[in-house]
Short mmCIF file of C-alpha atoms in Angstrom, two decimals:
data_model
loop_
_atom_site.label_atom_id
_atom_site.label_comp_id
_atom_site.label_asym_id
_atom_site.label_seq_id
_atom_site.Cartn_x
_atom_site.Cartn_y
_atom_site.Cartn_z
CA MET A 1 -17.76 -6.46 9.05
CA PRO A 2 -20.53 -8.23 10.92
CA LYS A 3 -20.12 -8.55 14.64
CA ILE A 4 -18.72 -11.89 15.68
CA VAL A 5 -19.95 -13.76 18.76
CA LEU A 6 -16.83 -15.09 20.45
CA ASP A 7 -16.46 -18.84 20.75
CA GLN A 8 -15.20 -20.58 23.89
CA HIS A 9 -11.57 -20.60 22.69
CA GLN A 10 -11.59 -16.88 21.98
CA LEU A 11 -13.25 -16.14 25.31
CA ILE A 12 -10.32 -17.80 27.14
CA ILE A 13 -7.81 -15.55 25.38
CA GLN A 14 -10.04 -12.50 25.88
CA LYS A 15 -10.17 -13.19 29.63
CA SER A 16 -6.36 -13.29 29.86
CA LEU A 17 -6.06 -10.06 27.89
CA LYS A 18 -8.67 -8.30 30.04
CA GLN A 19 -6.75 -9.25 33.18
CA LEU A 20 -3.54 -7.96 31.60
CA ALA A 21 -5.27 -4.69 30.67
CA LYS A 22 -6.41 -4.30 34.28
CA ASN A 23 -2.88 -4.95 35.59
CA LEU A 24 -1.34 -2.47 33.16
CA GLU A 25 -3.81 0.28 33.94
CA GLU A 26 -3.46 -0.23 37.70
CA SER A 27 0.31 -0.09 37.32
CA SER A 28 -0.01 3.17 35.37
CA ASN A 29 -2.22 4.61 38.14
CA ASN A 30 0.34 4.04 40.88
CA ASN A 31 2.54 6.99 41.71
CA LEU A 32 6.33 6.77 41.99
CA ILE A 33 6.32 6.50 45.80
CA THR A 34 3.86 3.60 45.71
CA LYS A 35 5.91 1.83 43.05
CA PHE A 36 9.13 2.29 45.07
CA PHE A 37 7.83 1.03 48.44
CA PHE A 38 5.36 -1.54 47.08
CA PRO A 39 6.97 -2.94 43.95
CA GLN A 40 4.75 -5.15 41.82
CA ASN A 41 5.57 -7.90 39.38
CA LYS A 42 5.67 -6.56 35.87
CA PRO A 43 2.60 -7.47 33.77
CA GLN A 44 3.01 -10.68 31.79
CA SER A 45 3.78 -10.57 28.08
CA PHE A 46 1.81 -12.90 25.79
CA TYR A 47 2.57 -14.85 22.63
CA ILE A 48 -0.76 -15.80 21.04
CA TYR A 49 -0.73 -18.26 18.17
CA GLY A 50 -3.32 -20.14 16.16
CA ASP A 51 -4.54 -20.93 12.67
CA VAL A 52 -5.30 -18.21 10.15
CA GLY A 53 -8.60 -16.40 10.57
CA CYS A 54 -9.30 -17.60 14.11
CA GLY A 55 -9.50 -14.10 15.63
CA LYS A 56 -6.03 -13.40 17.06
CA SER A 57 -5.72 -9.92 15.55
CA MET A 58 -9.30 -9.06 16.44
CA LEU A 59 -8.72 -9.90 20.11
CA MET A 60 -5.43 -8.03 20.29
CA LYS A 61 -6.93 -4.91 18.68
CA GLU A 62 -9.82 -5.04 21.17
CA PHE A 63 -7.27 -5.29 24.00
CA PHE A 64 -5.15 -2.45 22.59
CA THR A 65 -8.18 -0.16 22.24
CA SER A 66 -9.18 -0.82 25.85
CA ILE A 67 -5.87 0.59 27.15
CA SER A 68 -6.15 4.31 27.93
CA LYS A 69 -3.51 5.12 30.59
CA THR A 70 -0.50 3.04 29.57
CA PRO A 71 1.77 4.44 26.82
CA LYS A 72 1.29 2.03 23.92
CA LEU A 73 2.16 1.28 20.29
CA TYR A 74 0.60 -1.11 17.77
CA PHE A 75 2.55 -2.48 14.81
CA HIS A 76 2.12 -5.02 12.10
CA PHE A 77 5.38 -6.95 12.54
CA ASN A 78 6.53 -6.21 8.97
CA THR A 79 6.04 -2.49 9.65
CA PHE A 80 7.94 -2.74 12.94
CA MET A 81 10.97 -4.36 11.28
CA ARG A 82 10.86 -1.93 8.36
CA GLN A 83 10.97 0.99 10.79
CA ILE A 84 13.91 -0.62 12.64
CA HIS A 85 15.86 -0.92 9.37
CA GLU A 86 14.96 2.65 8.36
CA ALA A 87 16.03 3.98 11.77
CA LEU A 88 19.34 2.08 11.46
CA ARG A 89 19.93 3.64 8.06
CA ASP A 90 19.24 7.13 9.41
CA ILE A 91 21.51 6.59 12.43
CA ARG A 92 24.40 5.50 10.20
CA LYS A 93 24.10 8.76 8.26
CA GLU A 94 24.44 10.89 11.41
CA ASP A 95 27.70 12.36 12.65
CA LYS A 96 27.02 11.23 16.21
CA LYS A 97 28.33 7.79 17.14
CA PHE A 98 26.27 5.40 19.26
CA LYS A 99 27.54 2.57 21.44
CA ASP A 100 24.90 0.25 19.96
CA GLU A 101 23.16 1.42 16.79
CA LEU A 102 20.50 -1.31 16.91
CA ILE A 103 19.48 -0.42 20.47
CA GLU A 104 19.32 3.26 19.48
CA ALA A 105 17.12 2.32 16.52
CA THR A 106 14.88 0.28 18.82
CA LYS A 107 14.55 3.23 21.21
CA ARG A 108 13.53 5.52 18.37
CA VAL A 109 10.92 3.14 16.97
CA THR A 110 9.38 2.11 20.29
CA GLN A 111 9.74 5.56 21.91
CA GLU A 112 10.01 3.99 25.37
CA ASN A 113 6.33 2.97 25.32
CA LYS A 114 5.42 0.45 28.04
CA LEU A 115 3.12 -1.67 25.87
CA ILE A 116 3.86 -2.88 22.35
CA CYS A 117 1.46 -5.01 20.30
CA LEU A 118 3.04 -6.86 17.37
CA ASP A 119 0.52 -8.39 15.01
CA GLU A 120 1.38 -11.40 12.82
CA PHE A 121 4.86 -12.12 14.08
CA GLN A 122 6.74 -14.16 11.51
CA VAL A 123 10.36 -14.57 10.46
CA THR A 124 11.31 -15.34 6.87
CA ASP A 125 14.42 -13.17 6.52
CA ILE A 126 17.88 -14.08 7.84
CA ALA A 127 18.71 -10.39 8.41
CA ASP A 128 15.65 -9.96 10.67
CA ALA A 129 16.27 -13.26 12.43
CA MET A 130 19.74 -12.15 13.50
CA LEU A 131 18.44 -8.84 14.95
CA LEU A 132 15.53 -10.11 17.03
CA SER A 133 17.54 -11.38 20.00
CA ARG A 134 19.10 -7.98 20.75
CA ILE A 135 15.92 -6.02 20.03
CA PHE A 136 13.73 -8.03 22.39
CA SER A 137 16.42 -8.55 25.04
CA TYR A 138 16.52 -4.77 25.33
CA LEU A 139 12.72 -4.36 25.37
CA PHE A 140 12.17 -7.01 28.02
CA PHE A 141 15.07 -5.59 30.08
CA LYS A 142 13.18 -2.27 30.02
CA ASN A 143 10.09 -4.08 31.40
CA THR A 144 8.15 -3.51 28.19
CA THR A 145 4.99 -5.59 27.96
CA ILE A 146 4.77 -7.16 24.52
CA ILE A 147 1.84 -8.97 22.90
CA PHE A 148 2.63 -11.08 19.86
CA THR A 149 0.17 -12.76 17.53
CA SER A 150 1.37 -15.41 15.11
CA ASN A 151 0.18 -18.31 13.02
CA SER A 152 3.14 -20.37 14.26
CA LYS A 153 4.01 -22.00 17.54
CA PRO A 154 7.22 -20.33 18.81
CA THR A 155 9.37 -23.40 18.15
CA ASN A 156 8.03 -23.61 14.58
CA LEU A 157 9.07 -20.07 13.62
CA TYR A 158 11.58 -19.55 10.81
CA LYS A 159 11.16 -23.15 9.69
CA ASN A 160 13.91 -24.29 7.28
CA GLY A 161 15.57 -20.88 7.59
CA LEU A 162 19.32 -20.30 7.35
CA GLN A 163 21.21 -20.55 10.66
CA ARG A 164 17.94 -21.51 12.37
CA GLU A 165 19.79 -22.95 15.38
CA ILE A 166 20.90 -19.42 16.30
CA PHE A 167 17.36 -18.14 15.95
CA LEU A 168 16.04 -20.95 18.18
CA GLU A 169 18.38 -19.74 20.93
CA PHE A 170 16.43 -16.46 20.82
CA VAL A 171 13.14 -18.40 21.06
CA LYS A 172 14.33 -20.52 23.99
CA ASN A 173 16.26 -17.95 26.01
CA ILE A 174 14.31 -14.75 25.38
CA LEU A 175 10.88 -15.29 23.86
CA LEU A 176 9.75 -18.26 25.96
CA LYS A 177 11.33 -16.95 29.17
CA ASN A 178 9.47 -13.64 28.94
CA CYS A 179 6.14 -14.60 27.37
CA GLN A 180 3.21 -16.75 28.35
CA VAL A 181 2.30 -18.78 25.27
CA LEU A 182 -1.44 -18.95 24.53
CA ASN A 183 -2.83 -21.21 21.82
CA LEU A 184 -6.02 -19.93 20.20
CA ASN A 185 -7.18 -23.25 18.77
CA SER A 186 -10.57 -22.15 17.50
CA PRO A 187 -11.72 -24.53 14.73
CA THR A 188 -13.42 -21.78 12.69
CA ASP A 189 -11.74 -19.62 10.03
CA TYR A 190 -13.83 -16.47 10.51
CA ARG A 191 -12.34 -14.82 7.45
CA ALA A 192 -13.81 -17.60 5.33
CA GLU A 193 -17.22 -16.78 6.84
CA TYR A 194 -17.01 -13.31 5.27
CA THR A 195 -16.86 -14.72 1.74
CA LYS A 196 -20.31 -16.31 1.62
CA ASN A 197 -21.86 -13.58 -0.55
CA LEU A 198 -18.81 -13.30 -2.75
CA THR A 199 -18.79 -11.63 -6.14
CA LYS A 200 -15.84 -12.55 -8.30
CA ARG A 201 -12.57 -10.63 -7.77
CA TYR A 202 -10.03 -13.42 -8.12
CA PHE A 203 -9.91 -14.78 -11.69
CA ILE A 204 -8.12 -17.78 -13.13
CA ASN A 205 -6.14 -16.49 -16.07
CA ASN A 206 -7.89 -17.63 -19.26
CA LYS A 207 -9.21 -15.96 -22.40
CA LYS A 208 -12.76 -15.51 -21.09
CA ASN A 209 -11.63 -13.99 -17.77
CA ARG A 210 -9.09 -11.70 -19.46
CA GLN A 211 -11.95 -10.29 -21.55
CA THR A 212 -14.05 -9.86 -18.41
CA ILE A 213 -11.23 -7.96 -16.68
CA LYS A 214 -10.75 -5.77 -19.74
CA GLU A 215 -14.43 -4.85 -19.67
CA ILE A 216 -14.27 -4.08 -15.91
CA ILE A 217 -11.32 -1.72 -16.44
CA ASN A 218 -12.98 -0.02 -19.42
CA ASN A 219 -16.18 0.50 -17.42
CA LEU A 220 -14.32 1.93 -14.42
CA THR A 221 -12.11 4.25 -16.48
CA ASN A 222 -14.54 5.20 -19.27
CA SER A 223 -12.04 3.57 -21.66
CA LYS A 224 -9.53 6.36 -21.07
CA PRO A 225 -5.87 5.56 -21.88
CA PRO A 226 -3.60 4.80 -18.90
CA LYS A 227 -0.58 6.85 -17.91
CA PRO A 228 2.46 6.12 -15.73
CA THR A 229 2.67 7.33 -12.13
CA LYS A 230 5.96 8.02 -10.33
CA LEU A 231 6.15 7.51 -6.57
CA ASN A 232 9.02 8.86 -4.50
CA VAL A 233 10.08 6.34 -1.85
CA TRP A 234 13.04 7.34 0.31
CA GLY A 235 14.65 9.24 -2.55
CA ARG A 236 14.00 6.52 -5.15
CA GLU A 237 11.49 6.55 -7.97
CA VAL A 238 8.99 3.70 -8.16
CA ILE A 239 7.16 3.80 -11.48
CA ILE A 240 3.74 2.22 -11.99
CA LYS A 241 3.37 1.94 -15.76
CA LYS A 242 -0.42 1.83 -16.11
CA THR A 243 -2.61 4.01 -13.87
CA TYR A 244 -5.98 5.76 -14.06
CA ASN A 245 -6.18 8.34 -11.24
CA ASN A 246 -6.68 6.13 -8.15
CA ILE A 247 -6.56 2.82 -10.08
CA ALA A 248 -3.35 0.92 -10.89
CA VAL A 249 -2.82 -2.04 -13.22
CA ILE A 250 0.34 -3.98 -12.34
CA ASN A 251 1.90 -7.19 -13.63
CA PHE A 252 3.19 -9.68 -11.05
CA LYS A 253 6.59 -9.63 -12.75
CA ASP A 254 6.92 -5.87 -12.22
CA LEU A 255 5.61 -6.08 -8.67
CA CYS A 256 7.35 -9.12 -7.17
CA GLN A 257 10.14 -10.15 -9.54
CA THR A 258 11.69 -6.72 -9.11
CA ASN A 259 13.61 -5.82 -5.96
CA HIS A 260 10.85 -3.86 -4.26
CA SER A 261 10.78 -3.24 -0.50
CA ALA A 262 7.92 -3.14 1.99
CA SER A 263 8.11 0.68 1.82
CA ASP A 264 7.48 0.53 -1.92
CA TYR A 265 4.39 -1.62 -1.40
CA GLN A 266 3.17 0.64 1.39
CA ASN A 267 3.41 3.70 -0.87
CA ILE A 268 1.69 1.92 -3.75
CA CYS A 269 -1.21 0.81 -1.55
CA GLN A 270 -1.55 4.24 0.04
CA ARG A 271 -1.56 5.96 -3.36
CA PHE A 272 -4.17 3.78 -5.10
CA SER A 273 -7.67 2.77 -4.02
CA LEU A 274 -7.98 -0.17 -6.44
CA ILE A 275 -5.20 -2.34 -7.87
CA PHE A 276 -5.49 -4.88 -10.66
CA LEU A 277 -2.72 -7.49 -10.30
CA PHE A 278 -2.18 -9.56 -13.45
CA ASN A 279 -0.48 -12.92 -14.04
CA LEU A 280 0.03 -14.20 -10.51
CA PRO A 281 1.85 -17.52 -11.11
CA LYS A 282 2.12 -20.72 -9.11
CA LEU A 283 5.23 -20.15 -7.00
CA THR A 284 7.82 -22.90 -6.61
CA PRO A 285 10.29 -23.58 -3.75
CA ASP A 286 12.84 -21.59 -5.80
CA ASP A 287 10.59 -18.51 -5.72
CA VAL A 288 11.32 -17.62 -2.09
CA ASN A 289 11.98 -13.94 -2.77
CA GLU A 290 8.91 -13.59 -4.96
CA ALA A 291 6.75 -15.25 -2.30
CA LYS A 292 8.12 -12.98 0.41
CA ARG A 293 7.50 -9.85 -1.67
CA PHE A 294 3.98 -10.98 -2.48
CA MET A 295 3.31 -11.55 1.23
CA LEU A 296 4.54 -8.03 2.01
CA PHE A 297 2.37 -6.61 -0.78
CA ILE A 298 -0.78 -8.38 0.44
CA ASP A 299 -0.07 -7.22 4.01
CA GLU A 300 0.03 -3.62 2.77
CA ILE A 301 -3.12 -4.12 0.68
CA TYR A 302 -4.86 -5.36 3.81
CA GLU A 303 -3.51 -2.74 6.21
CA ASN A 304 -4.37 0.14 3.84
CA LYS A 305 -7.83 -1.22 2.91
CA THR A 306 -6.96 -1.13 -0.79
CA ALA A 307 -9.30 -3.00 -3.13
CA LEU A 308 -7.67 -5.74 -5.21
CA ILE A 309 -8.60 -7.74 -8.32
CA ILE A 310 -6.28 -10.57 -9.40
CA THR A 311 -5.77 -12.79 -12.42
CA ALA A 312 -3.85 -15.92 -11.46
CA LYS A 313 -2.68 -19.22 -12.88
CA VAL A 314 -3.96 -21.28 -9.93
CA LYS A 315 -6.45 -21.14 -7.08
CA ILE A 316 -5.56 -19.28 -3.89
CA ASP A 317 -4.72 -22.42 -1.91
CA GLU A 318 -2.30 -23.56 -4.64
CA ILE A 319 -0.17 -20.41 -5.02
CA TYR A 320 2.77 -21.34 -2.73
CA ASN A 321 2.64 -24.58 -0.80
CA GLN A 322 6.30 -25.64 -0.68
CA GLY A 323 9.46 -23.73 0.16
CA ILE A 324 10.85 -21.45 2.86
CA GLY A 325 8.03 -19.37 4.31
CA SER A 326 5.22 -21.55 2.94
CA GLU A 327 3.75 -21.97 6.44
CA ALA A 328 3.65 -18.20 6.92
CA PHE A 329 2.14 -17.91 3.43
CA LYS A 330 -1.05 -19.53 4.75
CA ARG A 331 -1.88 -16.19 6.35
CA THR A 332 -1.55 -14.54 2.93
CA GLN A 333 -3.91 -17.12 1.45
CA SER A 334 -6.42 -16.43 4.18
CA ARG A 335 -6.12 -12.69 3.65
CA LEU A 336 -6.66 -13.12 -0.09
CA GLN A 337 -9.91 -14.93 0.70
CA GLU A 338 -11.01 -12.00 2.82
CA ILE A 339 -9.75 -9.32 0.42
CA LYS A 340 -12.03 -10.61 -2.34
CA SER A 341 -15.12 -10.63 -0.11
CA ASP A 342 -18.02 -8.16 -0.12
CA ASN A 343 -17.33 -7.21 3.49
CA TYR A 344 -13.74 -6.25 2.76
CA TRP A 345 -14.74 -4.19 -0.29
CA GLN A 346 -17.45 -2.40 1.65
CA ALA A 347 -14.79 -1.33 4.17
CA SER A 348 -12.15 -0.55 1.53
CA LYS A 349 -11.12 2.82 0.15
CA ILE A 350 -13.18 2.22 -2.99
CA ASN A 351 -16.73 0.93 -2.70
CA LEU A 352 -17.72 -0.72 -5.95
CA VAL A 353 -19.96 -3.44 -4.50
#
């Protein structure tokens, strides 16, 4: 992607992150005797929020890369929570009993690292919402420095979610007490800037476009017949019905109206370099589960640099505008804009530009 010149709003956040990096590295340099006789305040954790595409992830990745002496981990938040759930499942299969299985799972996932970066923090699942208080109470108790990025102001998280009043206790008593909140209010959506030289990869579903897609697939596969591919995900078989080596053709119904997990989507996106997704509908407020699965799928597409071509009933900004999680879905819309751009495809696993 082209190098971006930081605007004044991004420079303010960058300055805070650079100071934090300095504090962390200096703290890592101090020996045990110095730390005992001259204790220092622990470095401040940050919660950075702002509109989609304004550069939050870019700034956090720059910060994370600059850290060389402090033990650190970087997660997309969906990946972090998936690993917590997987660790819990493994712990419950073990003969050994733990006083607190969730804390043990948190230890295993975070590995006692002193810095954790969590990109795109969002809460759309009641099961996750109920776990966060104990997870982050433990991490902050262990003096872990945590950087969050999110599209939402802390008090706007999990909007319209079940038992939200309990979740807001976590926000008030843990998140806000341990984090400095920084608003990146840059007016520019930099992802949208990447789409200026766009060639078409998101098609409205009509007869003409279906014929165009058919021709694209025939050209890429030399008109060879497709075959199914079986993926093994945690002992389960996930079957993709139509594949051509590193290309998959998947219907939205099979992808998001079936009870797939984030691990399924991760394996699909790691296995294939290009995915054709057909028949993306307009999602209604009743399609909460479908919207959540689609968000997870697009996150894995993005994280794995998988190329994507879509046929859809409506434009990107009309896919899911009402219902639980519709605010968080704005990030997915922004990512879809970027995923169809030349710059994304040039950096993807398959370069067909």
